[in-house]
Short mmCIF file of C-alpha atoms in Angstrom, two decimals:
data_model
loop_
_atom_site.label_atom_id
_atom_site.label_comp_id
_atom_site.label_asym_id
_atom_site.label_seq_id
_atom_site.Cartn_x
_atom_site.Cartn_y
_atom_site.Cartn_z
CA MET A 594 127.98 43.40 57.50
CA PRO A 595 131.37 41.83 58.17
CA ILE A 596 131.41 38.54 60.02
CA HIS A 597 132.87 38.81 63.50
CA TYR A 598 133.97 36.02 65.71
CA PRO A 599 133.70 36.02 69.47
CA ASN A 600 136.69 37.05 71.56
CA GLY A 601 136.41 33.99 73.76
CA LYS A 602 137.36 30.49 72.76
CA PRO A 603 134.83 28.49 70.75
CA TYR A 604 132.25 27.11 73.09
CA GLN A 605 131.00 24.25 71.00
CA ALA A 606 131.74 21.46 73.45
CA LYS A 607 129.74 22.84 76.35
CA ALA A 608 127.03 24.18 74.07
CA GLN A 609 126.41 20.72 72.71
CA SER A 610 126.74 18.84 75.95
CA SER A 611 124.28 21.16 77.66
CA ARG A 612 121.65 19.97 75.24
CA GLU A 613 122.20 16.30 76.03
CA PRO A 614 120.18 15.46 79.12
CA VAL A 615 122.08 13.21 81.49
CA ASN A 616 119.80 10.54 82.84
CA TYR A 617 120.21 9.71 86.50
CA GLY A 618 117.97 8.71 89.32
CA GLY A 619 115.43 7.66 86.70
CA ARG A 620 114.09 11.17 86.36
CA GLY A 621 115.71 12.15 83.08
CA MET A 622 116.37 15.69 84.26
CA THR A 623 119.69 17.43 83.91
CA LEU A 624 121.40 18.89 86.96
CA GLU A 625 120.55 22.29 85.45
CA ASP A 626 116.85 21.40 85.23
CA GLU A 627 116.83 20.24 88.83
CA LEU A 628 118.57 23.39 89.98
CA ASN A 629 116.16 25.58 88.05
CA GLN A 630 113.26 23.84 89.76
CA SER A 631 114.96 24.18 93.14
CA ASN A 632 115.71 27.88 92.61
CA GLN A 633 112.11 28.48 91.58
CA TYR A 634 110.92 26.71 94.73
CA TYR A 635 113.27 28.75 96.92
CA ARG A 636 112.06 31.97 95.28
CA GLN A 637 108.38 31.07 95.57
CA THR A 638 108.75 30.19 99.23
CA GLN A 639 110.77 33.40 99.74
CA GLN A 640 113.75 31.53 101.11
CA ALA A 641 116.32 32.86 98.63
CA VAL A 642 116.59 34.68 95.31
CA VAL A 643 118.94 32.70 93.07
CA TYR A 644 118.94 32.48 89.28
CA LYS A 645 121.01 30.83 86.61
CA LYS A 646 122.62 33.49 84.46
CA PRO A 647 121.75 33.44 80.76
CA THR A 648 124.29 31.86 78.41
CA PRO A 649 126.52 34.63 77.07
CA LEU A 650 126.34 35.02 73.30
CA GLN A 651 128.20 37.20 70.85
CA ILE A 652 125.45 38.58 68.62
CA VAL A 653 126.63 39.35 65.10
CA LYS A 654 123.55 39.77 62.94
CA VAL A 655 119.98 40.73 63.82
CA ASP A 656 117.04 41.04 61.43
CA TYR A 657 114.18 43.39 62.21
CA PRO A 658 111.25 42.15 60.13
CA ALA A 659 108.50 44.77 59.77
CA ARG A 660 105.79 44.49 62.42
CA SER A 661 107.53 41.51 63.99
CA GLN A 662 110.04 40.91 66.71
CA ALA A 663 113.78 40.99 66.16
CA VAL A 664 115.37 37.73 64.97
CA ILE A 665 118.99 36.96 65.73
CA ARG A 666 120.43 35.37 62.59
CA GLU A 667 124.06 34.95 63.57
CA ALA A 668 125.52 34.57 67.04
CA TYR A 669 128.21 32.54 68.78
CA PHE A 670 128.58 31.03 72.22
CA LYS A 671 131.05 32.93 74.41
CA THR A 672 133.09 31.55 77.28
CA PRO A 673 131.37 32.81 80.45
CA SER A 674 133.50 35.05 82.68
CA THR A 675 131.81 33.85 85.83
CA THR A 676 129.93 30.95 87.34
CA ASP A 677 126.39 30.05 86.30
CA TYR A 678 124.47 30.77 89.52
CA ASN A 679 124.33 33.63 91.98
CA GLY A 680 121.89 35.33 94.26
CA VAL A 681 121.06 36.36 97.81
CA TYR A 682 120.07 34.35 100.89
CA ARG A 683 119.59 35.77 104.40
CA GLY A 684 121.82 38.71 103.55
CA TYR A 685 124.57 36.50 102.12
CA TYR A 686 125.79 36.59 98.55
CA LEU A 687 125.74 33.09 97.03
CA ASP A 688 127.85 32.14 94.02
CA PHE A 689 128.24 28.66 92.61
CA ASP A 690 128.57 26.43 89.62
CA ALA A 691 127.10 22.99 89.08
CA LYS A 692 129.08 20.17 87.48
CA GLU A 693 128.60 16.47 87.01
CA THR A 694 130.86 13.55 86.19
CA LYS A 695 130.34 9.91 85.28
CA ASN A 696 133.59 9.04 87.06
CA LYS A 697 133.29 7.04 90.25
CA ARG A 698 136.48 7.84 92.12
CA SER A 699 137.44 11.40 91.31
CA PHE A 700 136.19 14.66 89.83
CA PRO A 701 138.07 15.82 86.69
CA LEU A 702 139.30 19.41 87.04
CA LYS A 703 138.88 20.02 83.31
CA ASN A 704 135.22 20.66 84.18
CA PHE A 705 136.33 24.03 85.54
CA HIS A 706 137.91 26.93 83.67
CA ALA A 707 140.71 28.92 85.29
CA HIS A 708 138.58 32.08 85.16
CA GLN A 709 135.79 30.34 87.10
CA ILE A 710 138.23 29.47 89.90
CA ALA A 711 139.50 33.08 89.82
CA HIS A 712 135.92 34.39 89.96
CA LEU A 713 135.01 32.19 92.94
CA THR A 714 138.21 33.26 94.71
CA ALA A 715 137.42 36.95 94.11
CA CYS A 716 133.86 36.47 95.44
CA LEU A 717 135.23 34.65 98.52
CA ALA A 718 137.53 37.62 99.19
CA GLN A 719 134.42 39.86 99.18
CA GLY A 720 132.74 37.69 101.80
CA GLY A 721 130.49 35.65 99.51
CA ILE A 722 129.35 32.07 100.15
CA CYS A 723 130.95 30.28 97.21
CA PHE A 724 130.98 26.63 96.23
CA ALA A 725 130.61 24.04 93.53
CA LEU A 726 127.71 21.61 93.35
CA ILE A 727 129.33 18.37 92.24
CA ARG A 728 127.32 15.35 91.18
CA PHE A 729 128.76 11.90 90.73
CA VAL A 730 126.13 10.64 88.31
CA SER A 731 127.01 6.95 88.47
CA LEU A 732 127.18 6.99 92.26
CA GLU A 733 124.04 9.12 92.56
CA ARG A 734 125.86 11.33 95.07
CA LEU A 735 125.78 15.11 95.21
CA PHE A 736 128.06 17.41 97.19
CA ILE A 737 128.41 21.05 98.03
CA TYR A 738 132.14 21.54 97.79
CA PRO A 739 133.43 24.84 99.26
CA ALA A 740 135.23 27.16 96.84
CA SER A 741 138.11 27.56 99.30
CA ASP A 742 138.77 23.80 99.09
CA LEU A 743 138.28 23.81 95.33
CA LYS A 744 140.88 26.58 95.04
CA ARG A 745 143.31 24.66 97.28
CA CYS A 746 142.89 21.46 95.23
CA TRP A 747 143.14 23.40 91.96
CA ASP A 748 146.46 24.94 93.02
CA GLU A 749 147.79 21.63 94.40
CA ALA A 750 146.81 19.84 91.21
CA GLN A 751 148.54 22.47 89.08
CA ASN A 752 151.72 22.05 91.09
CA ALA A 753 151.57 18.27 91.27
CA GLY A 754 150.42 17.72 87.70
CA ARG A 755 147.23 16.03 88.86
CA LYS A 756 144.03 16.38 86.85
CA SER A 757 141.27 15.53 89.28
CA ILE A 758 140.04 15.79 92.86
CA PRO A 759 139.72 12.41 94.61
CA LEU A 760 136.23 11.54 95.83
CA SER A 761 137.72 11.01 99.32
CA GLU A 762 138.79 14.70 99.38
CA ILE A 763 135.28 15.80 98.40
CA GLU A 764 133.79 13.47 101.03
CA ALA A 765 136.14 14.93 103.64
CA HIS A 766 135.55 18.63 102.95
CA GLY A 767 132.25 18.73 101.11
CA ILE A 768 128.70 18.52 102.42
CA GLU A 769 126.66 15.69 100.94
CA LEU A 770 123.15 16.63 99.85
CA HIS A 771 120.27 14.19 99.73
CA PRO A 772 117.68 14.88 97.01
CA LYS A 773 114.15 15.67 98.12
CA LEU A 774 110.89 16.20 96.36
CA GLN A 775 110.73 19.92 97.12
CA PRO A 776 113.22 21.23 96.31
CA LEU A 777 114.90 18.47 94.30
CA ILE A 778 118.29 19.83 95.35
CA PRO A 779 118.05 21.21 98.90
CA TYR A 780 121.32 23.10 98.61
CA LEU A 781 120.38 25.77 101.18
CA GLU A 782 120.79 23.10 103.86
CA GLY A 783 124.44 22.85 102.87
CA VAL A 784 124.71 26.63 102.58
CA ASP A 785 123.52 26.93 106.18
CA GLN A 786 126.48 24.77 107.20
CA LEU A 787 128.88 26.91 105.15
CA ILE A 788 127.52 30.01 106.88
CA GLN A 789 128.02 28.37 110.29
CA MET A 790 131.60 27.50 109.35
CA LYS A 791 132.24 31.05 108.14
CA ARG A 792 130.89 32.51 111.38
CA GLY A 793 132.95 30.02 113.39
CA ASN A 794 136.11 31.13 111.59
CA HIS A 795 135.36 34.80 112.25
CA HIS A 796 134.73 34.22 115.94
CA ALA A 797 137.76 31.97 116.41
CA MET B 1249 112.73 22.06 63.01
CA PRO B 1250 109.53 23.92 63.92
CA ILE B 1251 109.84 27.61 64.61
CA HIS B 1252 109.26 28.48 68.25
CA TYR B 1253 108.64 31.88 69.67
CA PRO B 1254 109.79 33.01 73.08
CA ASN B 1255 107.40 32.87 75.98
CA GLY B 1256 108.15 36.44 76.97
CA LYS B 1257 106.96 39.52 75.19
CA PRO B 1258 108.86 40.65 72.10
CA TYR B 1259 111.92 42.52 73.21
CA GLN B 1260 112.55 44.47 70.04
CA ALA B 1261 112.38 47.95 71.53
CA LYS B 1262 115.08 47.46 74.14
CA ALA B 1263 117.17 45.31 71.84
CA GLN B 1264 117.35 48.11 69.31
CA SER B 1265 117.86 50.92 71.76
CA SER B 1266 120.73 49.11 73.42
CA ARG B 1267 122.61 49.34 70.14
CA GLU B 1268 122.09 53.08 69.78
CA PRO B 1269 124.71 54.82 71.88
CA VAL B 1270 123.29 57.76 73.76
CA ASN B 1271 125.68 60.67 73.58
CA TYR B 1272 126.09 62.65 76.76
CA GLY B 1273 128.89 64.43 78.48
CA GLY B 1274 130.68 64.43 75.14
CA ARG B 1275 132.01 60.94 75.68
CA GLY B 1276 129.73 59.00 73.37
CA MET B 1277 129.51 56.06 75.78
CA THR B 1278 126.27 54.44 76.84
CA LEU B 1279 125.42 54.12 80.51
CA GLU B 1280 126.02 50.39 80.03
CA ASP B 1281 129.51 51.00 78.63
CA GLU B 1282 130.37 53.27 81.55
CA LEU B 1283 129.10 50.72 84.04
CA ASN B 1284 131.04 47.92 82.39
CA GLN B 1285 134.21 50.02 82.68
CA SER B 1286 133.40 50.84 86.30
CA ASN B 1287 132.68 47.20 87.19
CA GLN B 1288 135.94 46.15 85.55
CA TYR B 1289 137.79 48.79 87.58
CA TYR B 1290 136.15 47.66 90.81
CA ARG B 1291 137.06 44.05 90.06
CA GLN B 1292 140.65 44.83 89.12
CA THR B 1293 141.15 46.86 92.30
CA GLN B 1294 139.45 44.07 94.29
CA GLN B 1295 136.81 46.41 95.67
CA ALA B 1296 133.77 44.47 94.45
CA VAL B 1297 132.78 41.68 92.07
CA VAL B 1298 129.88 42.93 89.96
CA TYR B 1299 128.94 41.91 86.42
CA LYS B 1300 126.21 42.70 83.96
CA LYS B 1301 124.23 39.57 83.23
CA PRO B 1302 124.17 38.37 79.63
CA THR B 1303 121.06 39.24 77.59
CA PRO B 1304 118.67 36.28 77.80
CA LEU B 1305 117.93 34.72 74.43
CA GLN B 1306 115.61 31.96 73.29
CA ILE B 1307 117.80 29.84 71.02
CA VAL B 1308 115.82 28.05 68.31
CA LYS B 1309 118.30 26.87 65.71
CA VAL B 1310 122.01 26.09 65.95
CA ASP B 1311 124.29 24.93 63.13
CA TYR B 1312 127.35 22.83 63.87
CA PRO B 1313 129.62 23.26 60.85
CA ALA B 1314 132.28 20.56 60.62
CA ARG B 1315 135.55 21.52 62.33
CA SER B 1316 134.14 24.91 63.29
CA GLN B 1317 132.35 26.43 66.22
CA ALA B 1318 128.59 26.32 66.66
CA VAL B 1319 126.64 29.11 64.96
CA ILE B 1320 123.29 30.22 66.28
CA ARG B 1321 121.08 30.81 63.25
CA GLU B 1322 117.77 31.65 64.90
CA ALA B 1323 117.19 33.16 68.32
CA TYR B 1324 114.93 35.73 69.96
CA PHE B 1325 115.35 38.25 72.73
CA LYS B 1326 113.56 37.25 75.92
CA THR B 1327 112.24 39.55 78.62
CA PRO B 1328 114.73 39.29 81.50
CA SER B 1329 113.31 37.97 84.78
CA THR B 1330 115.69 40.04 86.85
CA THR B 1331 117.75 43.20 86.84
CA ASP B 1332 120.89 43.57 84.75
CA TYR B 1333 123.56 43.83 87.44
CA ASN B 1334 124.42 41.92 90.58
CA GLY B 1335 127.41 40.95 92.62
CA VAL B 1336 129.13 41.08 95.99
CA TYR B 1337 130.75 43.93 97.91
CA ARG B 1338 132.15 43.68 101.46
CA GLY B 1339 129.88 40.73 102.17
CA TYR B 1340 126.79 42.47 100.82
CA TYR B 1341 124.73 41.30 97.89
CA LEU B 1342 124.27 44.11 95.36
CA ASP B 1343 121.45 44.13 92.83
CA PHE B 1344 120.59 46.98 90.51
CA ASP B 1345 119.43 48.14 87.15
CA ALA B 1346 120.59 51.17 85.17
CA LYS B 1347 118.16 53.39 83.28
CA GLU B 1348 118.36 56.72 81.54
CA THR B 1349 115.85 59.32 80.41
CA LYS B 1350 115.97 62.44 78.27
CA ASN B 1351 113.21 63.96 80.42
CA LYS B 1352 114.21 66.88 82.61
CA ARG B 1353 111.61 66.84 85.35
CA SER B 1354 110.62 63.25 86.00
CA PHE B 1355 111.61 59.65 85.38
CA PRO B 1356 109.08 57.61 83.36
CA LEU B 1357 108.12 54.39 85.13
CA LYS B 1358 107.63 52.59 81.82
CA ASN B 1359 111.42 52.11 81.91
CA PHE B 1360 110.82 49.42 84.53
CA HIS B 1361 108.94 46.15 84.15
CA ALA B 1362 106.72 44.89 86.96
CA HIS B 1363 108.87 41.77 87.33
CA GLN B 1364 111.97 43.92 87.87
CA ILE B 1365 110.27 45.74 90.74
CA ALA B 1366 109.17 42.36 92.13
CA HIS B 1367 112.72 41.03 91.81
CA LEU B 1368 114.24 44.03 93.61
CA THR B 1369 111.62 43.72 96.35
CA ALA B 1370 112.40 40.00 96.80
CA CYS B 1371 116.14 40.74 96.98
CA LEU B 1372 115.50 43.50 99.55
CA ALA B 1373 113.57 41.01 101.68
CA GLN B 1374 116.67 38.75 101.65
CA GLY B 1375 118.85 41.58 102.92
CA GLY B 1376 120.38 42.68 99.63
CA ILE B 1377 121.48 46.23 98.79
CA CYS B 1378 119.15 47.04 95.91
CA PHE B 1379 118.73 50.18 93.84
CA ALA B 1380 118.33 51.75 90.43
CA LEU B 1381 120.98 53.86 88.79
CA ILE B 1382 119.00 56.64 87.12
CA ARG B 1383 120.57 59.07 84.69
CA PHE B 1384 118.91 62.26 83.52
CA VAL B 1385 120.81 62.56 80.25
CA SER B 1386 119.85 66.14 79.41
CA LEU B 1387 120.60 67.32 82.94
CA GLU B 1388 123.82 65.27 83.13
CA ARG B 1389 122.76 64.09 86.58
CA LEU B 1390 123.03 60.55 87.90
CA PHE B 1391 121.41 59.10 91.03
CA ILE B 1392 121.42 55.93 93.06
CA TYR B 1393 117.77 55.55 93.91
CA PRO B 1394 117.02 52.95 96.63
CA ALA B 1395 114.79 50.04 95.60
CA SER B 1396 112.60 50.59 98.69
CA ASP B 1397 111.75 54.10 97.44
CA LEU B 1398 111.32 52.86 93.90
CA LYS B 1399 108.83 50.24 95.16
CA ARG B 1400 106.96 52.89 97.16
CA CYS B 1401 106.72 55.23 94.16
CA TRP B 1402 105.77 52.36 91.85
CA ASP B 1403 102.87 51.38 94.14
CA GLU B 1404 101.78 54.99 94.66
CA ALA B 1405 101.87 55.63 90.91
CA GLN B 1406 99.78 52.52 90.25
CA ASN B 1407 97.18 53.70 92.73
CA ALA B 1408 97.21 57.34 91.64
CA GLY B 1409 97.44 56.63 87.90
CA ARG B 1410 100.75 58.49 87.64
CA LYS B 1411 103.36 57.39 85.14
CA SER B 1412 106.59 58.87 86.41
CA ILE B 1413 108.68 59.71 89.46
CA PRO B 1414 109.27 63.47 89.89
CA LEU B 1415 112.91 64.56 89.88
CA SER B 1416 112.28 66.22 93.25
CA GLU B 1417 111.42 62.81 94.76
CA ILE B 1418 114.63 61.31 93.37
CA GLU B 1419 116.62 64.29 94.65
CA ALA B 1420 115.05 63.87 98.09
CA HIS B 1421 115.60 60.11 98.52
CA GLY B 1422 118.36 59.31 96.05
CA ILE B 1423 122.10 59.76 96.33
CA GLU B 1424 123.61 61.88 93.56
CA LEU B 1425 126.78 60.49 91.99
CA HIS B 1426 129.43 62.65 90.40
CA PRO B 1427 131.30 61.00 87.50
CA LYS B 1428 135.01 60.48 87.92
CA LEU B 1429 137.77 59.25 85.67
CA GLN B 1430 138.27 55.98 87.54
CA PRO B 1431 135.71 54.58 87.83
CA LEU B 1432 133.50 56.61 85.51
CA ILE B 1433 130.51 55.81 87.73
CA PRO B 1434 131.68 55.63 91.37
CA TYR B 1435 128.53 53.88 92.51
CA LEU B 1436 130.17 52.14 95.48
CA GLU B 1437 130.32 55.56 97.17
CA GLY B 1438 126.52 55.63 97.09
CA VAL B 1439 126.35 51.97 98.10
CA ASP B 1440 128.40 52.80 101.21
CA GLN B 1441 125.69 55.30 102.15
CA LEU B 1442 122.95 52.71 101.56
CA ILE B 1443 124.83 50.29 103.82
CA GLN B 1444 125.10 52.96 106.51
CA MET B 1445 121.36 53.64 106.25
CA LYS B 1446 120.60 49.91 106.46
CA ARG B 1447 122.77 49.54 109.56
CA GLY B 1448 121.17 52.62 111.08
CA ASN B 1449 117.70 51.14 110.58
CA HIS B 1450 118.75 47.87 112.21
CA HIS B 1451 120.25 49.61 115.24
CA ALA B 1452 117.34 52.03 115.64
#
């Protein structure tokens, strides 16, 4: 079988970093772990149905050992076309990505890919509730940052040659979340505010 | 590194069948291929943002060759927790799975897993537009079958010891789709009807 390579760019950087747990708040859980726990809690309590999408892989070679399950022997990480999380809450479509930085004063835009911004913008146009969950690890602060603001800052940064969003901008337009025990990341509280804002805009 | 096995059941059957194109209508495309084309068309024309989720894999061993991208050397197919497709359309959350059968008179329920029915039911409870796309390959007929009816038939079949949904039931409660050139599967036309029905129920 010829060896194929994925169409997308190599995904080594993210693939590796996703296996290095970032320690914050003394809990030793990654933002992804905390979100998985929170999504599970929201599903179990029937508040929302949100999942992380599986990591997209380009499968090249699969073995089928007799009387045993298939084993993938060669595969590559692909660049995802979309964000990592989506689902449904009170009739609303939710779509978001979760990112963290060790920076203290700004959020580096290199954490996002252009196609993720385009995806969030397309979902916004369809009436979805779209945002980024942004954690400042060193500050132990976590924000829901609306996709419409992210898109505005992304475009401004492209034009101005800037490479990050100042914390003050995220403080001004984001919704700060305060970790709880259940769920660890109570992001639906922020989503409720986004829904209120959306309704307000429609009625204005 | 110790060899781990996935928590889910072995997924060999589906993994293999997904690589065997089913030939129907003379086009030699799988239902998945046709849906991918249709979703791409709907995204490009800004009518909806719907994607197939990546196949979930349990990654066990990854090589990081110097100056080259990561290569997954051992991984297993996992049983998906959800359906294959979701997205947003005119503010509505869409969630569906696509299945085909060579049967001519009924649709075998073994094509669904219990957790997929549970997932669709949970998404319905959150106000999503949820359904199965069911193709009778030999008949060249394709239906949108509402998740609420699927759930009813699933429960009835469990109680009555039946193992399939009669075609007549799907004809009675489903919406038949007629393939087009663009998109190949014009499922949003059926979704519009589901939305009408949902609104009708709310106003009744």
